[in-house]
Amino acid sequence: MLSGDKPWNAEQKSYCQHALYGPSKGLDQIRDYYRIVTENLIREKSNKVRDTYQLDAVRNVGNLSHSIVVARIFNIPIKENGGVGTVTARQLYDAMAAVFAYTFLDIDPAKTQQLKVAAKTATTILQNLITPAVEAVKSERFHMLKDIIGINADES
């Protein structure tokens, strides 16, 4: 969708840019939510060893924070923190990373098939997670999500 150079891809890029940067104070809200999620993950994933704490910042905080924020924005239920979702934040991250790798990092012909298979599996997982959220927006059950993406925003 966003990786091509055709006019349709430019329209999609523009639409996504407006959805992310258009709402007033939208970036501040996302930044604040990232801070809250990051602080919670640091507290949760830190291990005390004698007088110091150890933490794998990339695996346990950086990667998971993105999937938790995406799950919150798109109303994807995840199992973390007592949630009733079908996937964990780690599984959601792995699926998103597989699609990203196939879309943007597929430069080695020897690994193309492996990336394609992983991306196909990940796409099916993401489709099963995102379809109910999209259907809910279409049926107007989630007004908050419509406000986030600018559907209910007035043009002023």
Backbone as JSON Lines, residues from 0, in Angstrom:
{"i":0,"aa":"M","n":[0.83,-1.19,0.0],"ca":[0.0,0.0,0.0],"c":[0.87,1.25,0.0]}
{"i":1,"aa":"L","n":[1.76,1.41,0.95],"ca":[2.54,2.64,1.07],"c":[3.89,2.55,0.38]}
{"i":2,"aa":"S","n":[4.27,1.36,-0.1],"ca":[5.64,1.21,-0.59],"c":[5.78,1.45,-2.08]}
{"i":3,"aa":"G","n":[4.72,1.66,-2.83],"ca":[4.82,1.84,-4.27],"c":[5.04,3.28,-4.69]}
{"i":4,"aa":"D","n":[5.21,3.48,-5.98],"ca":[5.45,4.81,-6.52],"c":[4.34,5.27,-7.45]}
{"i":5,"aa":"K","n":[3.22,4.6,-7.46],"ca":[2.11,4.96,-8.34],"c":[1.24,6.04,-7.69]}
{"i":6,"aa":"P","n":[0.4,6.7,-8.46],"ca":[-0.48,7.74,-7.9],"c":[-1.36,7.23,-6.75]}
{"i":7,"aa":"W","n":[-1.83,6.0,-6.86],"ca":[-2.66,5.43,-5.8],"c":[-1.87,5.34,-4.5]}
{"i":8,"aa":"N","n":[-0.59,4.95,-4.58],"ca":[0.25,4.87,-3.39],"c":[0.46,6.24,-2.78]}
{"i":9,"aa":"A","n":[0.61,7.26,-3.62],"ca":[0.77,8.64,-3.12],"c":[-0.49,9.08,-2.38]}
{"i":10,"aa":"E","n":[-1.67,8.7,-2.9],"ca":[-2.93,9.02,-2.21],"c":[-2.96,8.36,-0.84]}
{"i":11,"aa":"Q","n":[-2.57,7.09,-0.76],"ca":[-2.56,6.37,0.5],"c":[-1.58,7.0,1.49]}
{"i":12,"aa":"K","n":[-0.42,7.39,1.01],"ca":[0.57,8.05,1.87],"c":[0.01,9.35,2.43]}
{"i":13,"aa":"S","n":[-0.63,10.11,1.55],"ca":[-1.22,11.38,1.99],"c":[-2.32,11.14,3.01]}
{"i":14,"aa":"Y","n":[-3.16,10.15,2.78],"ca":[-4.25,9.82,3.7],"c":[-3.7,9.41,5.07]}
{"i":15,"aa":"C","n":[-2.69,8.55,5.06],"ca":[-2.09,8.1,6.32],"c":[-1.4,9.26,7.04]}
{"i":16,"aa":"Q","n":[-0.75,10.12,6.29],"ca":[-0.09,11.28,6.9],"c":[-1.12,12.18,7.57]}
{"i":17,"aa":"H","n":[-2.24,12.41,6.9],"ca":[-3.3,13.24,7.49],"c":[-3.88,12.57,8.73]}
{"i":18,"aa":"A","n":[-4.07,11.25,8.69],"ca":[-4.64,10.53,9.83],"c":[-3.72,10.57,11.03]}
{"i":19,"aa":"L","n":[-2.41,10.52,10.79],"ca":[-1.46,10.52,11.9],"c":[-1.15,11.92,12.42]}
{"i":20,"aa":"Y","n":[-1.0,12.89,11.51],"ca":[-0.53,14.2,11.91],"c":[-1.61,15.27,11.89]}
{"i":21,"aa":"G","n":[-2.8,14.93,11.39],"ca":[-3.87,15.91,11.25],"c":[-4.54,16.32,12.55]}
{"i":22,"aa":"P","n":[-4.92,15.37,13.43],"ca":[-5.62,15.77,14.64],"c":[-4.76,16.67,15.53]}
{"i":23,"aa":"S","n":[-5.4,17.7,16.1],"ca":[-4.64,18.58,16.98],"c":[-4.2,17.82,18.22]}
{"i":24,"aa":"K","n":[-2.98,18.01,18.6],"ca":[-2.35,17.35,19.74],"c":[-2.31,15.83,19.6]}
{"i":25,"aa":"G","n":[-2.51,15.32,18.39],"ca":[-2.48,13.88,18.16],"c":[-1.12,13.28,18.46]}
{"i":26,"aa":"L","n":[-0.06,13.93,17.99],"ca":[1.29,13.42,18.25],"c":[1.64,13.5,19.73]}
{"i":27,"aa":"D","n":[1.16,14.53,20.42],"ca":[1.41,14.63,21.86],"c":[0.75,13.48,22.6]}
{"i":28,"aa":"Q","n":[-0.47,13.14,22.2],"ca":[-1.18,12.04,22.84],"c":[-0.46,10.71,22.59]}
{"i":29,"aa":"I","n":[0.0,10.51,21.36],"ca":[0.71,9.27,21.05],"c":[2.03,9.21,21.81]}
{"i":30,"aa":"R","n":[2.75,10.34,21.87],"ca":[4.02,10.4,22.61],"c":[3.79,10.1,24.09]}
{"i":31,"aa":"D","n":[2.74,10.68,24.68],"ca":[2.44,10.42,26.09],"c":[2.09,8.96,26.33]}
{"i":32,"aa":"Y","n":[1.33,8.38,25.41],"ca":[0.97,6.97,25.56],"c":[2.2,6.08,25.43]}
{"i":33,"aa":"Y","n":[3.09,6.39,24.49],"ca":[4.36,5.64,24.37],"c":[5.15,5.73,25.68]}
{"i":34,"aa":"R","n":[5.19,6.92,26.28],"ca":[5.92,7.07,27.54],"c":[5.32,6.19,28.63]}
{"i":35,"aa":"I","n":[4.01,6.18,28.74],"ca":[3.34,5.37,29.76],"c":[3.61,3.89,29.52]}
{"i":36,"aa":"V","n":[3.46,3.44,28.29],"ca":[3.69,2.03,27.95],"c":[5.14,1.66,28.22]}
{"i":37,"aa":"T","n":[6.08,2.53,27.84],"ca":[7.49,2.25,28.04],"c":[7.83,2.15,29.52]}
{"i":38,"aa":"E","n":[7.33,3.07,30.31],"ca":[7.59,3.03,31.75],"c":[7.03,1.75,32.37]}
{"i":39,"aa":"N","n":[5.83,1.37,31.97],"ca":[5.24,0.14,32.49],"c":[6.05,-1.1,32.1]}
{"i":40,"aa":"L","n":[6.51,-1.14,30.85],"ca":[7.31,-2.28,30.41],"c":[8.64,-2.34,31.14]}
{"i":41,"aa":"I","n":[9.25,-1.19,31.39],"ca":[10.51,-1.17,32.12],"c":[10.31,-1.73,33.53]}
{"i":42,"aa":"R","n":[9.24,-1.29,34.18],"ca":[8.96,-1.82,35.53],"c":[8.67,-3.32,35.49]}
{"i":43,"aa":"E","n":[7.9,-3.74,34.51],"ca":[7.46,-5.13,34.43],"c":[8.59,-6.08,34.02]}
{"i":44,"aa":"K","n":[9.43,-5.67,33.09],"ca":[10.43,-6.57,32.5],"c":[11.81,-6.49,33.15]}
{"i":45,"aa":"S","n":[12.01,-5.57,34.08],"ca":[13.32,-5.46,34.74],"c":[13.5,-6.59,35.74]}
{"i":46,"aa":"N","n":[14.7,-7.14,35.79],"ca":[15.04,-8.19,36.74],"c":[16.1,-7.67,37.69]}
{"i":47,"aa":"K","n":[15.85,-7.82,38.97],"ca":[16.82,-7.36,39.95],"c":[17.88,-8.44,40.17]}
{"i":48,"aa":"V","n":[19.14,-8.03,40.0],"ca":[20.27,-8.91,40.24],"c":[21.16,-8.21,41.25]}
{"i":49,"aa":"R","n":[21.12,-8.68,42.48],"ca":[21.81,-8.05,43.61],"c":[21.36,-6.6,43.75]}
{"i":50,"aa":"D","n":[22.27,-5.66,43.5],"ca":[21.95,-4.25,43.71],"c":[21.58,-3.51,42.42]}
{"i":51,"aa":"T","n":[21.53,-4.2,41.3],"ca":[21.23,-3.55,40.03],"c":[20.05,-4.25,39.33]}
{"i":52,"aa":"Y","n":[19.55,-3.59,38.34],"ca":[18.48,-4.15,37.53],"c":[19.01,-4.42,36.14]}
{"i":53,"aa":"Q","n":[18.53,-5.53,35.55],"ca":[18.91,-5.86,34.18],"c":[17.66,-5.84,33.31]}
{"i":54,"aa":"L","n":[17.86,-5.43,32.06],"ca":[16.74,-5.29,31.15],"c":[17.24,-5.41,29.72]}
{"i":55,"aa":"D","n":[16.56,-6.2,28.9],"ca":[16.84,-6.22,27.48],"c":[15.95,-5.15,26.86]}
{"i":56,"aa":"A","n":[16.5,-3.96,26.67],"ca":[15.71,-2.79,26.28],"c":[15.08,-2.95,24.91]}
{"i":57,"aa":"V","n":[15.76,-3.59,23.98],"ca":[15.21,-3.72,22.63],"c":[14.11,-4.78,22.61]}
{"i":58,"aa":"R","n":[14.42,-5.97,23.09],"ca":[13.47,-7.09,23.0],"c":[12.27,-6.89,23.92]}
{"i":59,"aa":"N","n":[12.49,-6.44,25.14],"ca":[11.41,-6.39,26.12],"c":[10.72,-5.04,26.25]}
{"i":60,"aa":"V","n":[11.31,-4.0,25.7],"ca":[10.68,-2.68,25.8],"c":[10.43,-2.08,24.43]}
{"i":61,"aa":"G","n":[11.48,-1.87,23.66],"ca":[11.34,-1.2,22.37],"c":[10.39,-1.9,21.41]}
{"i":62,"aa":"N","n":[10.61,-3.18,21.2],"ca":[9.75,-3.93,20.27],"c":[8.32,-4.04,20.78]}
{"i":63,"aa":"L","n":[8.16,-4.35,22.05],"ca":[6.81,-4.55,22.59],"c":[6.02,-3.26,22.67]}
{"i":64,"aa":"S","n":[6.7,-2.14,22.94],"ca":[5.97,-0.88,23.06],"c":[5.26,-0.53,21.77]}
{"i":65,"aa":"H","n":[5.9,-0.79,20.63],"ca":[5.26,-0.49,19.34],"c":[4.01,-1.34,19.14]}
{"i":66,"aa":"S","n":[4.11,-2.61,19.45],"ca":[2.94,-3.47,19.21],"c":[1.8,-3.14,20.18]}
{"i":67,"aa":"I","n":[2.12,-2.75,21.4],"ca":[1.07,-2.38,22.36],"c":[0.38,-1.1,21.92]}
{"i":68,"aa":"V","n":[1.14,-0.12,21.45],"ca":[0.54,1.14,20.99],"c":[-0.31,0.89,19.75]}
{"i":69,"aa":"V","n":[0.18,0.1,18.81],"ca":[-0.6,-0.22,17.6],"c":[-1.88,-0.95,17.99]}
{"i":70,"aa":"A","n":[-1.77,-1.88,18.92],"ca":[-2.97,-2.61,19.35],"c":[-3.99,-1.67,19.97]}
{"i":71,"aa":"R","n":[-3.52,-0.71,20.71],"ca":[-4.43,0.26,21.33],"c":[-5.08,1.18,20.29]}
{"i":72,"aa":"I","n":[-4.29,1.66,19.35],"ca":[-4.82,2.57,18.32],"c":[-5.85,1.87,17.46]}
{"i":73,"aa":"F","n":[-5.57,0.62,17.07],"ca":[-6.47,-0.1,16.17],"c":[-7.44,-1.03,16.91]}
{"i":74,"aa":"N","n":[-7.5,-0.9,18.24],"ca":[-8.44,-1.68,19.05],"c":[-8.27,-3.18,18.83]}
{"i":75,"aa":"I","n":[-7.03,-3.63,18.82],"ca":[-6.72,-5.04,18.7],"c":[-6.52,-5.6,20.1]}
{"i":76,"aa":"P","n":[-7.36,-6.53,20.53],"ca":[-7.18,-7.07,21.88],"c":[-5.94,-7.97,21.97]}
{"i":77,"aa":"I","n":[-5.11,-7.71,22.97],"ca":[-3.93,-8.54,23.2],"c":[-4.01,-9.14,24.59]}
{"i":78,"aa":"K","n":[-3.28,-10.21,24.79],"ca":[-3.34,-10.96,26.05],"c":[-2.64,-10.27,27.21]}
{"i":79,"aa":"E","n":[-1.74,-9.34,26.94],"ca":[-0.99,-8.68,28.0],"c":[-1.9,-8.01,29.01]}
{"i":80,"aa":"N","n":[-1.47,-8.0,30.25],"ca":[-2.17,-7.3,31.34],"c":[-3.63,-7.71,31.48]}
{"i":81,"aa":"G","n":[-3.88,-9.01,31.41],"ca":[-5.23,-9.51,31.63],"c":[-6.17,-9.34,30.47]}
{"i":82,"aa":"G","n":[-5.66,-8.98,29.32],"ca":[-6.51,-8.81,28.14],"c":[-7.05,-10.15,27.67]}
{"i":83,"aa":"V","n":[-8.1,-10.09,26.86],"ca":[-8.75,-11.31,26.4],"c":[-8.45,-11.57,24.93]}
{"i":84,"aa":"G","n":[-7.36,-11.05,24.43],"ca":[-7.02,-11.19,23.02],"c":[-6.55,-12.58,22.67]}
{"i":85,"aa":"T","n":[-6.34,-12.77,21.38],"ca":[-5.88,-14.07,20.9],"c":[-4.38,-14.12,20.68]}
{"i":86,"aa":"V","n":[-3.71,-12.96,20.72],"ca":[-2.26,-12.9,20.54],"c":[-1.63,-12.07,21.65]}
{"i":87,"aa":"T","n":[-0.34,-12.3,21.85],"ca":[0.41,-11.47,22.8],"c":[1.03,-10.31,22.04]}
{"i":88,"aa":"A","n":[1.56,-9.35,22.78],"ca":[2.23,-8.22,22.16],"c":[3.45,-8.7,21.36]}
{"i":89,"aa":"R","n":[4.13,-9.72,21.85],"ca":[5.3,-10.27,21.14],"c":[4.86,-10.89,19.8]}
{"i":90,"aa":"Q","n":[3.75,-11.65,19.8],"ca":[3.27,-12.26,18.56],"c":[2.82,-11.19,17.56]}
{"i":91,"aa":"L","n":[2.18,-10.13,18.05],"ca":[1.78,-9.04,17.18],"c":[3.01,-8.36,16.59]}
{"i":92,"aa":"Y","n":[4.03,-8.12,17.4],"ca":[5.27,-7.53,16.91],"c":[5.91,-8.42,15.84]}
{"i":93,"aa":"D","n":[6.0,-9.72,16.1],"ca":[6.61,-10.63,15.15],"c":[5.88,-10.62,13.8]}
{"i":94,"aa":"A","n":[4.54,-10.57,13.85],"ca":[3.76,-10.53,12.61],"c":[4.01,-9.23,11.85]}
{"i":95,"aa":"M","n":[4.0,-8.11,12.56],"ca":[4.26,-6.83,11.9],"c":[5.68,-6.78,11.34]}
{"i":96,"aa":"A","n":[6.65,-7.32,12.07],"ca":[8.04,-7.32,11.62],"c":[8.21,-8.18,10.37]}
{"i":97,"aa":"A","n":[7.5,-9.31,10.3],"ca":[7.6,-10.18,9.12],"c":[7.07,-9.47,7.87]}
{"i":98,"aa":"V","n":[5.95,-8.78,8.0],"ca":[5.4,-8.04,6.86],"c":[6.33,-6.9,6.46]}
{"i":99,"aa":"F","n":[6.86,-6.19,7.44],"ca":[7.8,-5.1,7.16],"c":[9.04,-5.63,6.44]}
{"i":100,"aa":"A","n":[9.59,-6.73,6.93],"ca":[10.8,-7.29,6.32],"c":[10.55,-7.69,4.88]}
{"i":101,"aa":"Y","n":[9.42,-8.29,4.59],"ca":[9.13,-8.7,3.22],"c":[8.9,-7.48,2.33]}
{"i":102,"aa":"T","n":[8.24,-6.47,2.86],"ca":[7.91,-5.3,2.05],"c":[9.12,-4.43,1.77]}
{"i":103,"aa":"F","n":[9.97,-4.21,2.77],"ca":[11.03,-3.22,2.64],"c":[12.45,-3.78,2.64]}
{"i":104,"aa":"L","n":[12.64,-5.01,3.12],"ca":[14.0,-5.53,3.27],"c":[14.28,-6.74,2.4]}
{"i":105,"aa":"D","n":[13.46,-7.01,1.43],"ca":[13.62,-8.18,0.57],"c":[14.62,-7.86,-0.54]}
{"i":106,"aa":"I","n":[15.91,-7.98,-0.22],"ca":[16.95,-7.66,-1.21],"c":[17.81,-8.88,-1.54]}
{"i":107,"aa":"D","n":[17.69,-9.95,-0.79],"ca":[18.49,-11.14,-1.02],"c":[17.63,-12.2,-1.7]}
{"i":108,"aa":"P","n":[17.88,-12.49,-2.99],"ca":[17.05,-13.47,-3.7],"c":[17.01,-14.84,-3.04]}
{"i":109,"aa":"A","n":[18.07,-15.21,-2.33],"ca":[18.11,-16.51,-1.67],"c":[17.13,-16.6,-0.51]}
{"i":110,"aa":"K","n":[16.76,-15.46,0.06],"ca":[15.86,-15.46,1.22],"c":[14.45,-14.99,0.89]}
{"i":111,"aa":"T","n":[14.18,-14.69,-0.39],"ca":[12.89,-14.15,-0.77],"c":[11.75,-15.1,-0.43]}
{"i":112,"aa":"Q","n":[11.92,-16.39,-0.75],"ca":[10.84,-17.35,-0.49],"c":[10.57,-17.48,1.0]}
{"i":113,"aa":"Q","n":[11.61,-17.51,1.8],"ca":[11.45,-17.61,3.26],"c":[10.72,-16.38,3.79]}
{"i":114,"aa":"L","n":[11.09,-15.19,3.34],"ca":[10.41,-13.97,3.77],"c":[8.95,-13.96,3.3]}
{"i":115,"aa":"K","n":[8.72,-14.45,2.1],"ca":[7.36,-14.46,1.55],"c":[6.45,-15.37,2.35]}
{"i":116,"aa":"V","n":[6.93,-16.54,2.71],"ca":[6.13,-17.48,3.5],"c":[5.83,-16.89,4.88]}
{"i":117,"aa":"A","n":[6.83,-16.3,5.51],"ca":[6.63,-15.69,6.83],"c":[5.65,-14.52,6.74]}
{"i":118,"aa":"A","n":[5.77,-13.72,5.69],"ca":[4.86,-12.57,5.52],"c":[3.44,-13.03,5.24]}
{"i":119,"aa":"K","n":[3.27,-14.1,4.49],"ca":[1.93,-14.63,4.19],"c":[1.25,-15.1,5.48]}
{"i":120,"aa":"T","n":[1.98,-15.82,6.3],"ca":[1.43,-16.28,7.58],"c":[1.11,-15.09,8.47]}
{"i":121,"aa":"A","n":[2.01,-14.12,8.53],"ca":[1.8,-12.94,9.35],"c":[0.62,-12.12,8.85]}
{"i":122,"aa":"T","n":[0.46,-12.03,7.54],"ca":[-0.65,-11.27,6.96],"c":[-1.98,-11.89,7.35]}
{"i":123,"aa":"T","n":[-2.05,-13.2,7.37],"ca":[-3.27,-13.89,7.78],"c":[-3.59,-13.59,9.25]}
{"i":124,"aa":"I","n":[-2.57,-13.62,10.09],"ca":[-2.75,-13.3,11.52],"c":[-3.26,-11.87,11.67]}
{"i":125,"aa":"L","n":[-2.59,-10.92,10.99],"ca":[-2.98,-9.52,11.09],"c":[-4.37,-9.28,10.52]}
{"i":126,"aa":"Q","n":[-4.71,-9.97,9.46],"ca":[-6.05,-9.83,8.87],"c":[-7.11,-10.26,9.87]}
{"i":127,"aa":"N","n":[-6.88,-11.38,10.55],"ca":[-7.84,-11.86,11.53],"c":[-7.96,-10.94,12.73]}
{"i":128,"aa":"L","n":[-6.91,-10.18,13.03],"ca":[-6.95,-9.24,14.14],"c":[-7.58,-7.91,13.75]}
{"i":129,"aa":"I","n":[-7.27,-7.43,12.56],"ca":[-7.69,-6.09,12.17],"c":[-9.09,-6.05,11.59]}
{"i":130,"aa":"T","n":[-9.53,-7.12,10.94],"ca":[-10.86,-7.13,10.31],"c":[-11.98,-6.8,11.3]}
{"i":131,"aa":"P","n":[-12.02,-7.39,12.5],"ca":[-13.09,-7.01,13.44],"c":[-13.06,-5.54,13.83]}
{"i":132,"aa":"A","n":[-11.85,-4.96,13.95],"ca":[-11.75,-3.54,14.3],"c":[-12.28,-2.68,13.17]}
{"i":133,"aa":"V","n":[-11.98,-3.04,11.94],"ca":[-12.45,-2.28,10.78],"c":[-13.97,-2.4,10.67]}
{"i":134,"aa":"E","n":[-14.49,-3.59,10.86],"ca":[-15.94,-3.8,10.81],"c":[-16.64,-2.99,11.9]}
{"i":135,"aa":"A","n":[-16.02,-2.9,13.07],"ca":[-16.61,-2.13,14.17],"c":[-16.64,-0.64,13.83]}
{"i":136,"aa":"V","n":[-15.59,-0.15,13.18],"ca":[-15.57,1.26,12.77],"c":[-16.64,1.5,11.72]}
{"i":137,"aa":"K","n":[-16.75,0.58,10.77],"ca":[-17.76,0.72,9.72],"c":[-19.18,0.72,10.31]}
{"i":138,"aa":"S","n":[-19.39,-0.05,11.37],"ca":[-20.72,-0.09,11.98],"c":[-20.88,0.97,13.07]}
{"i":139,"aa":"E","n":[-19.89,1.87,13.18],"ca":[-19.91,3.01,14.09],"c":[-19.97,2.61,15.56]}
{"i":140,"aa":"R","n":[-19.34,1.5,15.92],"ca":[-19.29,1.13,17.32],"c":[-18.16,1.82,18.05]}
{"i":141,"aa":"F","n":[-17.12,2.25,17.33],"ca":[-15.97,2.86,17.99],"c":[-15.79,4.29,17.48]}
{"i":142,"aa":"H","n":[-16.48,5.21,18.11],"ca":[-16.39,6.61,17.71],"c":[-15.0,7.18,17.99]}
{"i":143,"aa":"M","n":[-14.33,6.69,19.06],"ca":[-13.01,7.18,19.4],"c":[-12.02,6.92,18.26]}
{"i":144,"aa":"L","n":[-12.08,5.73,17.66],"ca":[-11.17,5.4,16.57],"c":[-11.46,6.28,15.36]}
{"i":145,"aa":"K","n":[-12.72,6.57,15.11],"ca":[-13.05,7.46,14.0],"c":[-12.48,8.86,14.26]}
{"i":146,"aa":"D","n":[-12.51,9.3,15.5],"ca":[-11.92,10.6,15.81],"c":[-10.41,10.58,15.6]}
{"i":147,"aa":"I","n":[-9.76,9.47,15.97],"ca":[-8.31,9.37,15.81],"c":[-7.92,9.48,14.35]}
{"i":148,"aa":"I","n":[-8.64,8.78,13.48],"ca":[-8.25,8.79,12.07],"c":[-8.88,9.93,11.3]}
{"i":149,"aa":"G","n":[-9.66,10.78,11.98],"ca":[-10.15,12.0,11.38],"c":[-11.43,11.89,10.59]}
{"i":150,"aa":"I","n":[-12.18,10.81,10.75],"ca":[-13.43,10.67,10.01],"c":[-14.48,11.63,10.52]}
{"i":151,"aa":"N","n":[-14.55,11.85,11.84],"ca":[-15.56,12.73,12.42],"c":[-15.07,14.17,12.58]}
{"i":152,"aa":"A","n":[-13.83,14.44,12.2],"ca":[-13.27,15.78,12.4],"c":[-13.88,16.78,11.43]}
{"i":153,"aa":"D","n":[-14.16,17.98,11.93],"ca":[-14.63,19.01,11.01],"c":[-13.43,19.57,10.26]}
{"i":154,"aa":"E","n":[-13.69,20.11,9.1],"ca":[-12.59,20.53,8.22],"c":[-11.85,21.78,8.69]}
{"i":155,"aa":"S","n":[-12.42,22.53,9.65],"ca":[-11.73,23.73,10.11],"c":[-10.5,23.38,10.92]}
